[in-house]
PDB file of C-alpha atoms and ligand atoms in Angstrom:
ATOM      1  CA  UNK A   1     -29.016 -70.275 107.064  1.00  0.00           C
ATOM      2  CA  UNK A   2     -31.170 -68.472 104.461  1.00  0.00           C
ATOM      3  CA  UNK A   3     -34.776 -69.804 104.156  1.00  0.00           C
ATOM      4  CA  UNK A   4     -36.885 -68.271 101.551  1.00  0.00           C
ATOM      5  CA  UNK A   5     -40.824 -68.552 102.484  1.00  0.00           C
ATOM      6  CA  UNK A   6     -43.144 -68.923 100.067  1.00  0.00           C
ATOM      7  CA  UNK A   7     -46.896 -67.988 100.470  1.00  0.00           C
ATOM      8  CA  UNK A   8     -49.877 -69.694  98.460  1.00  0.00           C
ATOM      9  CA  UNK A   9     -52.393 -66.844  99.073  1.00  0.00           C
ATOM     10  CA  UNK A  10     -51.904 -63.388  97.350  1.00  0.00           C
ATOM     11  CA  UNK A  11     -54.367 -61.967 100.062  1.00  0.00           C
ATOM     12  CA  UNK A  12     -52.877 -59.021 101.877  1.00  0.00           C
ATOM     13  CA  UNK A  13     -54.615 -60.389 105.400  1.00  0.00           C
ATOM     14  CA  UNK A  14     -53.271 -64.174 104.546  1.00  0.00           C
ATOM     15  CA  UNK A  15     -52.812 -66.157 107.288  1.00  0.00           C
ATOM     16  CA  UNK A  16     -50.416 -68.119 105.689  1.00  0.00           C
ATOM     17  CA  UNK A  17     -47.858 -65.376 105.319  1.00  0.00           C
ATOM     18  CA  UNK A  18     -48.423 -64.426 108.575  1.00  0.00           C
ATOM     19  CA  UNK A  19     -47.799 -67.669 109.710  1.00  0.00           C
ATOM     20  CA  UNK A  20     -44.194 -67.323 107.935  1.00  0.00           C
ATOM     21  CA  UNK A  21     -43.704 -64.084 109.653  1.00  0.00           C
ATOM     22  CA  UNK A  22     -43.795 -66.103 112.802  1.00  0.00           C
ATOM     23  CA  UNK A  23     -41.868 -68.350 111.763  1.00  0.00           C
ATOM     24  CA  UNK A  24     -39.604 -64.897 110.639  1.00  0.00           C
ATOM     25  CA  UNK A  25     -40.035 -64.278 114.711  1.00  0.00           C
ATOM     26  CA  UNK A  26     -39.086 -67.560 115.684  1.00  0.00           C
ATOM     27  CA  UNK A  27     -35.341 -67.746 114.003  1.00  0.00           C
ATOM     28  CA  UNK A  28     -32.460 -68.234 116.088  1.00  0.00           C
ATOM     29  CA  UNK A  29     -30.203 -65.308 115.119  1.00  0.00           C
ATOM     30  CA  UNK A  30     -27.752 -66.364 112.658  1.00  0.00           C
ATOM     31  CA  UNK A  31     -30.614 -67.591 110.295  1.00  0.00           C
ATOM     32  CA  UNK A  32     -33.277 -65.152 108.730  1.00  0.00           C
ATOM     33  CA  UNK A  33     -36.336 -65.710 106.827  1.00  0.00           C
ATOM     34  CA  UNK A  34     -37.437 -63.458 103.362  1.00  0.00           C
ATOM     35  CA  UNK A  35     -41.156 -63.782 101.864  1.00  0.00           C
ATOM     36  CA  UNK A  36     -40.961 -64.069  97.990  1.00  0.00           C
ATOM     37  CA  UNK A  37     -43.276 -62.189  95.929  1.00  0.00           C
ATOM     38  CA  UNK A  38     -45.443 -64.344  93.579  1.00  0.00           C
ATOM     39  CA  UNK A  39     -48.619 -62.218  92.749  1.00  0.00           C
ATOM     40  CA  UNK A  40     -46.509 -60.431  89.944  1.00  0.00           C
ATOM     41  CA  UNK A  41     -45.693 -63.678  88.110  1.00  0.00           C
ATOM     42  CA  UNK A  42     -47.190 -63.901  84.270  1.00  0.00           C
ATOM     43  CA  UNK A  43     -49.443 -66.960  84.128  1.00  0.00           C
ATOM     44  CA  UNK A  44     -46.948 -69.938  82.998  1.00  0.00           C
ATOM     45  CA  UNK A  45     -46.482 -69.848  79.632  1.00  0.00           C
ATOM     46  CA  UNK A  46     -44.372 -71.538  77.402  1.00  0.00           C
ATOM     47  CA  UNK A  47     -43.946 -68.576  74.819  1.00  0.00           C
ATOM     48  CA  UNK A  48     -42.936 -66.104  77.361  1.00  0.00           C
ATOM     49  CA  UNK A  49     -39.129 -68.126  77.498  1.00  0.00           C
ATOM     50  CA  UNK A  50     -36.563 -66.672  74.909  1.00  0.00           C
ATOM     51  CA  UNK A  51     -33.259 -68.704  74.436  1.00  0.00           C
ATOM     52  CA  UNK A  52     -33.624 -70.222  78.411  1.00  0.00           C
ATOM     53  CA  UNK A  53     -34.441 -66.743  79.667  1.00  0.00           C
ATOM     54  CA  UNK A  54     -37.735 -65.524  81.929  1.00  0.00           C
ATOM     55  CA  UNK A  55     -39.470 -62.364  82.523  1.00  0.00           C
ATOM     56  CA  UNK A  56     -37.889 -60.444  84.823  1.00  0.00           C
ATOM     57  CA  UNK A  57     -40.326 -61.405  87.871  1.00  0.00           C
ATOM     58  CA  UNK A  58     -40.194 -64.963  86.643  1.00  0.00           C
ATOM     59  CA  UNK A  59     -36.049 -64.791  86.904  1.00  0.00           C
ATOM     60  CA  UNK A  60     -36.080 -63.188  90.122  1.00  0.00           C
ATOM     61  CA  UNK A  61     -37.987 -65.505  91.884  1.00  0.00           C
ATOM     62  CA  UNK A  62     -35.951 -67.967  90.648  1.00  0.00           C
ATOM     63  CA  UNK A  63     -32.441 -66.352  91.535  1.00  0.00           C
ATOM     64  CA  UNK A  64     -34.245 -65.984  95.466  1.00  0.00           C
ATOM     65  CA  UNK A  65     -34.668 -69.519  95.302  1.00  0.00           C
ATOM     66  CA  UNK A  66     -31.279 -70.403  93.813  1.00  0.00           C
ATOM     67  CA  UNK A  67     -29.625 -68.079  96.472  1.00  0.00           C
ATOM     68  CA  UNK A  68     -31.751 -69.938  99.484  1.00  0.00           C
ATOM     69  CA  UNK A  69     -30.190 -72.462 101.449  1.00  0.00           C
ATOM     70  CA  UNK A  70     -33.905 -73.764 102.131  1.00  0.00           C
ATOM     71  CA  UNK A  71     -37.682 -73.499 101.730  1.00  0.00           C
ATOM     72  CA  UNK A  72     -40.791 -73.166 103.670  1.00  0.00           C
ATOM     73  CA  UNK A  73     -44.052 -73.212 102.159  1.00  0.00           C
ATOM     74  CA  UNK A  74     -47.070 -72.074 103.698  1.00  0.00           C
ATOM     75  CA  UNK A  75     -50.211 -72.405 101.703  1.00  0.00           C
ATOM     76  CA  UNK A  76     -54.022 -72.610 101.792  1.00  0.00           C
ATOM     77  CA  UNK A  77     -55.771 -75.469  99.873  1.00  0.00           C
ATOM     78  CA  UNK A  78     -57.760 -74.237  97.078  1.00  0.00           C
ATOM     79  CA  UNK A  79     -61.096 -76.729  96.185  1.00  0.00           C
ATOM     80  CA  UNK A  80     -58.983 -79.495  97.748  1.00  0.00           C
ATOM     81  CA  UNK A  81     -55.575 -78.733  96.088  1.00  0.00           C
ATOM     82  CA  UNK A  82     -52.747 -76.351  95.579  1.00  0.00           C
ATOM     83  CA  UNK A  83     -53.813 -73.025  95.459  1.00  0.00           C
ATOM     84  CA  UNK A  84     -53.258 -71.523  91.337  1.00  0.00           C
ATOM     85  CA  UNK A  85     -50.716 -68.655  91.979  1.00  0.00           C
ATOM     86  CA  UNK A  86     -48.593 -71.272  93.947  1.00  0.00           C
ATOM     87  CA  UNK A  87     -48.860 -73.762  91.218  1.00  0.00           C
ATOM     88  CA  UNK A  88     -48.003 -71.235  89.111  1.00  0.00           C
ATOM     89  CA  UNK A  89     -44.523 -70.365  90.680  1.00  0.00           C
ATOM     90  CA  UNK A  90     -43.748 -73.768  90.679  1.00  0.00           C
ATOM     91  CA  UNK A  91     -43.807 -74.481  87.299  1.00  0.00           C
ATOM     92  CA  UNK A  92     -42.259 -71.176  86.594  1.00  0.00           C
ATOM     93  CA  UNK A  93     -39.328 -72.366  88.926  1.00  0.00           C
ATOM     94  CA  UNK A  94     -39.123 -75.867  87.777  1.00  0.00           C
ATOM     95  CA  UNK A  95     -38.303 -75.151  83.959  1.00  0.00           C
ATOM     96  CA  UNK A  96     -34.781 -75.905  82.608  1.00  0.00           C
ATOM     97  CA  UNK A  97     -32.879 -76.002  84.955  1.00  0.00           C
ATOM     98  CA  UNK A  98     -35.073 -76.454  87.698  1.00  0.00           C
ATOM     99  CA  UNK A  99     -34.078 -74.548  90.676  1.00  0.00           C
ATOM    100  CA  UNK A 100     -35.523 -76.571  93.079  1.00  0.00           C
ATOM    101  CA  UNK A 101     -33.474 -79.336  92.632  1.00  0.00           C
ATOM    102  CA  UNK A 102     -32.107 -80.879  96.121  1.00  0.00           C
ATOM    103  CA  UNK A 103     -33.844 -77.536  98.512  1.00  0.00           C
ATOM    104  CA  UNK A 104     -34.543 -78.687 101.893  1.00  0.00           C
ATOM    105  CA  UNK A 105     -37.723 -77.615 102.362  1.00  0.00           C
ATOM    106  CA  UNK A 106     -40.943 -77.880 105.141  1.00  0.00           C
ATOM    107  CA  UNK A 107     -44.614 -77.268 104.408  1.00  0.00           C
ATOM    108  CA  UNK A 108     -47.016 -75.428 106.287  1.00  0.00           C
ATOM    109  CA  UNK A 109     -50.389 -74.627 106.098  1.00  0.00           C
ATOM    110  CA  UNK A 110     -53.843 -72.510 107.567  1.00  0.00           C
ATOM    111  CA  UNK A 111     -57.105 -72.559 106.834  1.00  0.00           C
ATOM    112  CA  UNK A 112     -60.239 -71.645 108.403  1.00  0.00           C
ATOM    113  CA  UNK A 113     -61.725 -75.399 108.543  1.00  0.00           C
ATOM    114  CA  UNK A 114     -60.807 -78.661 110.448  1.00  0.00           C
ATOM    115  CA  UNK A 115     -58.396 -80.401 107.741  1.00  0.00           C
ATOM    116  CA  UNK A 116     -55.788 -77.506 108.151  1.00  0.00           C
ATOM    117  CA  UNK A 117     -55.039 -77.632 104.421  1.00  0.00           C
ATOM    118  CA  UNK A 118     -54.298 -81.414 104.160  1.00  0.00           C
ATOM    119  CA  UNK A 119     -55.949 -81.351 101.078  1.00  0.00           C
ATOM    120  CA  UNK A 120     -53.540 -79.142  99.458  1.00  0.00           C
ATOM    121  CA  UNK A 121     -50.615 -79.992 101.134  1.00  0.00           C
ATOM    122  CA  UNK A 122     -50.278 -83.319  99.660  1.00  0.00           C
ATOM    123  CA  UNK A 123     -50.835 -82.650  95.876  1.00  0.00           C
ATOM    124  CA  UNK A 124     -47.761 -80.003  96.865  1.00  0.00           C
ATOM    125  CA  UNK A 125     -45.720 -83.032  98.475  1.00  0.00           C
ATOM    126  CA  UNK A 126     -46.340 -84.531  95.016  1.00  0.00           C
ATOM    127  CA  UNK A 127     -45.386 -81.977  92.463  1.00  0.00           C
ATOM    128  CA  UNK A 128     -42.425 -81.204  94.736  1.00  0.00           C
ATOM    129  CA  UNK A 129     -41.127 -84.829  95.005  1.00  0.00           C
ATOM    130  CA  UNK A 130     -40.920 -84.797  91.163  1.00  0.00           C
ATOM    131  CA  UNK A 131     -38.541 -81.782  91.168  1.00  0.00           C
ATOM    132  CA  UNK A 132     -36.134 -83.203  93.700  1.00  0.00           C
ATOM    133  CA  UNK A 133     -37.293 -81.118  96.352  1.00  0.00           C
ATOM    134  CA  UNK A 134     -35.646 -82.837  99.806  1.00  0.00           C
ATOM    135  CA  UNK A 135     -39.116 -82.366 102.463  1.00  0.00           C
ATOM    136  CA  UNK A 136     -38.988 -82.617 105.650  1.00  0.00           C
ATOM    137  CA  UNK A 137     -42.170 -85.648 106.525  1.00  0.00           C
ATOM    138  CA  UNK A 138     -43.027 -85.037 110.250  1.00  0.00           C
ATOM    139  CA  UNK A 139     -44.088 -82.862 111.968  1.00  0.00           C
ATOM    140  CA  UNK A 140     -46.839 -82.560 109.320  1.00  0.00           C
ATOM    141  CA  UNK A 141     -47.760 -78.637 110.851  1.00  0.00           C
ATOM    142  CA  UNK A 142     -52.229 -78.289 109.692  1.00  0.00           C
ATOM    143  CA  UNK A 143     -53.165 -75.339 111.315  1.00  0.00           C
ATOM    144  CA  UNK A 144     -56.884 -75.603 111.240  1.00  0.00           C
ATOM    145  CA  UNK A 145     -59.502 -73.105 112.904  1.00  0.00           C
ATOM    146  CA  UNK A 146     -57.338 -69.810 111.639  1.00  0.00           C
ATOM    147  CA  UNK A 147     -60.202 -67.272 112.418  1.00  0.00           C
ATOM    148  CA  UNK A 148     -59.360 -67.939 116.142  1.00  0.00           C
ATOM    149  CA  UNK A 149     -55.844 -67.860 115.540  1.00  0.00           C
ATOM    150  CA  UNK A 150     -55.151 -65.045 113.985  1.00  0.00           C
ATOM    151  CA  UNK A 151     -55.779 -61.325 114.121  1.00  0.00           C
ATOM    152  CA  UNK A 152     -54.246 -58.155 112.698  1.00  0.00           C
ATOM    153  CA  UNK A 153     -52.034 -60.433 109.976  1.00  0.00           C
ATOM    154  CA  UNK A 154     -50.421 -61.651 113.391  1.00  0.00           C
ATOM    155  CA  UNK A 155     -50.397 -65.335 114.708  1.00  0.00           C
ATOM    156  CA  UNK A 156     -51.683 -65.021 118.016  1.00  0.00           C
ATOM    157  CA  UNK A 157     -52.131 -68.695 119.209  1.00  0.00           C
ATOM    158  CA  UNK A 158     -49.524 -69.577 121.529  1.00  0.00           C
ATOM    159  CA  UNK A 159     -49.760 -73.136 121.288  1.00  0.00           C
ATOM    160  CA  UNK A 160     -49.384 -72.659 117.513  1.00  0.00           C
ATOM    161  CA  UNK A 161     -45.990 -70.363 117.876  1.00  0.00           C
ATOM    162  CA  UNK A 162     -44.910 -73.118 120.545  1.00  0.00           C
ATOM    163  CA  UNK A 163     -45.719 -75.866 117.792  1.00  0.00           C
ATOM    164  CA  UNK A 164     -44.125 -73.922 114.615  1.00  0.00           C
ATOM    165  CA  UNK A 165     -41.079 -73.379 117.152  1.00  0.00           C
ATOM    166  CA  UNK A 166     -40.500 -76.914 118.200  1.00  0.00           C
ATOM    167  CA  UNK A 167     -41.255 -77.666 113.784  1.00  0.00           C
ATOM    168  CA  UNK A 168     -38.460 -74.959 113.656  1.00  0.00           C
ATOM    169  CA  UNK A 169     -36.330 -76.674 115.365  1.00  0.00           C
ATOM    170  CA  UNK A 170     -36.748 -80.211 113.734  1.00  0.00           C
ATOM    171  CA  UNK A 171     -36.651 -78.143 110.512  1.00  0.00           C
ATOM    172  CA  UNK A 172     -32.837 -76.872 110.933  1.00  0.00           C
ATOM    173  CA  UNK A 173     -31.664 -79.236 111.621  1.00  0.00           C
ATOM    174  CA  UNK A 174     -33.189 -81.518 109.008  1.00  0.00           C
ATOM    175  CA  UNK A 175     -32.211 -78.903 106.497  1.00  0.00           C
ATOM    176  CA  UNK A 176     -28.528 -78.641 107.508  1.00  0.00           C
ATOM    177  CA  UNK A 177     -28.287 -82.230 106.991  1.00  0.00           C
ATOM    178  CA  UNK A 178     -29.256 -82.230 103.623  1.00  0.00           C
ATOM    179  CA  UNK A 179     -28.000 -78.586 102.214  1.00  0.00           C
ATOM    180  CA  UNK A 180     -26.300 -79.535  99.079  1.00  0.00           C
ATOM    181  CA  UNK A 181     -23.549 -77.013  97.412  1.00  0.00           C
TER     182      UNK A 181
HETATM  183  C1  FMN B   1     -60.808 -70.429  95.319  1.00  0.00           C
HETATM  184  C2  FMN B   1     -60.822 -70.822  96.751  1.00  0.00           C
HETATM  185  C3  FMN B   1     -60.988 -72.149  97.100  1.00  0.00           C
HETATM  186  C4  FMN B   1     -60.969 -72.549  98.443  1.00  0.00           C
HETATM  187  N1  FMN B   1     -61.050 -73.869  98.732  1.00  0.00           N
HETATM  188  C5  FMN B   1     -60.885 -74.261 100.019  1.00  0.00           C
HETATM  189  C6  FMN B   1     -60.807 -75.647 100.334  1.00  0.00           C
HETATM  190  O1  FMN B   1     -60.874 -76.518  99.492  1.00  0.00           O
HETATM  191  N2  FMN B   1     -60.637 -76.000 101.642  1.00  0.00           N
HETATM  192  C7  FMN B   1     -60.531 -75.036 102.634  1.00  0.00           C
HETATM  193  O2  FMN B   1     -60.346 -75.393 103.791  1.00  0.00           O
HETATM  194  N3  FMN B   1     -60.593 -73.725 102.362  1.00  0.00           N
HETATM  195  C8  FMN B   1     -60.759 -73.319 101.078  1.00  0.00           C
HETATM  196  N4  FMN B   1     -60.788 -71.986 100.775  1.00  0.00           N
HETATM  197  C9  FMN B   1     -60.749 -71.013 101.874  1.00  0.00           C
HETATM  198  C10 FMN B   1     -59.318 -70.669 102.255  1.00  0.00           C
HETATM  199  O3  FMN B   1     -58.727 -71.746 102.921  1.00  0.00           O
HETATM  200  C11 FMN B   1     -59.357 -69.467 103.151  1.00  0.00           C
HETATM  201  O4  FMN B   1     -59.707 -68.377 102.329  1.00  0.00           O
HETATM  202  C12 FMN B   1     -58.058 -69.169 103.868  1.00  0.00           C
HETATM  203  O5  FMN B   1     -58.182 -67.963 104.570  1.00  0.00           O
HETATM  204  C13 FMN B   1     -56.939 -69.012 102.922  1.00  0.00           C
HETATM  205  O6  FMN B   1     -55.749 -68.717 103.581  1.00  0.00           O
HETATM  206  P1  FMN B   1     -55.149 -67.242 103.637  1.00  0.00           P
HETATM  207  O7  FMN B   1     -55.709 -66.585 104.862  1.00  0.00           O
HETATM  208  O8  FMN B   1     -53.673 -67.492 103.771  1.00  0.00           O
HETATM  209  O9  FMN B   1     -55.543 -66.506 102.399  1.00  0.00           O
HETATM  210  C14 FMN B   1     -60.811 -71.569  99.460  1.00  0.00           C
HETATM  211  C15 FMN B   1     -60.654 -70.220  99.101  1.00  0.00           C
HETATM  212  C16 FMN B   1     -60.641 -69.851  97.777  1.00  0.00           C
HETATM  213  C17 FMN B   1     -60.411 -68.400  97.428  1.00  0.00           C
END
């Protein structure tokens, strides 16, 4: 199986895309994880589409999610909600046709604070149920307290790998299940 990840923070030290390359880490062999780049993405924009065409970083992300057999997101909450360049993607991704239509997919989130992005992970259930996005609803994975959990843009918490494996795990098999094409 081939999961795209998708990170909510641009930040080159994020702990949320090093939480997907643990989850890269955690794989059984025949499946493989790839990050997708979002930082180059225009700011939505209505007047950038010509005759159903994107810019070009706007048409690759969208051909990486076309081509994945699932999703995981892992974002921060920004001000209580879904961080702006992830937002962004999304409604880049979800314009005619929207290529998110029946993706497995799992959220995942860090953040430095108790809630463990709770805040931002359910606006992102929302605007995902609207595009037919199939998510996965337990285990709900908040990683709070992430300046103890991380270091070196490495997950070092073993009872967080051990939780994001046994998620892993639910998350396959989930995602098999409903794979559509
Ligand atoms: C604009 C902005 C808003 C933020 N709002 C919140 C918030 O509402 N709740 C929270 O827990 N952290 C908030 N933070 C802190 C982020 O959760 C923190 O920077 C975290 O490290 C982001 O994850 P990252 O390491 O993947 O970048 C905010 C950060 C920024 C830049």
């Amino acid at each position: 199986m081939h999961i795209l990840g998708i990170s909510g923070s641009l930040r080159k030290e994020s702990w949320n895309t090093a939480a997907l390359r643990a989850v890269q880490e955690l794989l059984p062999p025949d499946h493989n994880l790839t990050i997708a780049e979002i930082g180059d993405l225009p700011l939505i924009n209505q007047d950038l589409e010509r005759d159903g065409k994107f810019p070009a970083p706007v048409e690759r992300l969208r051909a990486e999610i076309l081509a994945a057999d699932a999703l995981i997101f892992a974002t921060p909450e920004y001000n209580a909600s879904i961080p702006a360049p992830l937002k962004n993607a999304i409604d880049w991704a979800s314009r005619p046709a929207n290529v998110f239509a029946g993706k497995p997919a799992a959220i995942i989130g860090v953040s430095g604070g108790l809630l463990g992005t709770a805040r931002g992970q359910y606006p992102l259930r929302q605007t995902l149920g609207v595009l037919n996005v199939q998510l996965l609803g337990q285990p709900e994975v908040f990683i709070g307290g992430g300046g103890q959990k991380f270091a070196g843009g490495k997950l070092t918490d073993q009872g967080t790998i051990d939780f994001l494996g046994k998620m892993l795990q639910t998350f396959l098999v989930f995602a098999a299940r409903v794979k559509i094409g």
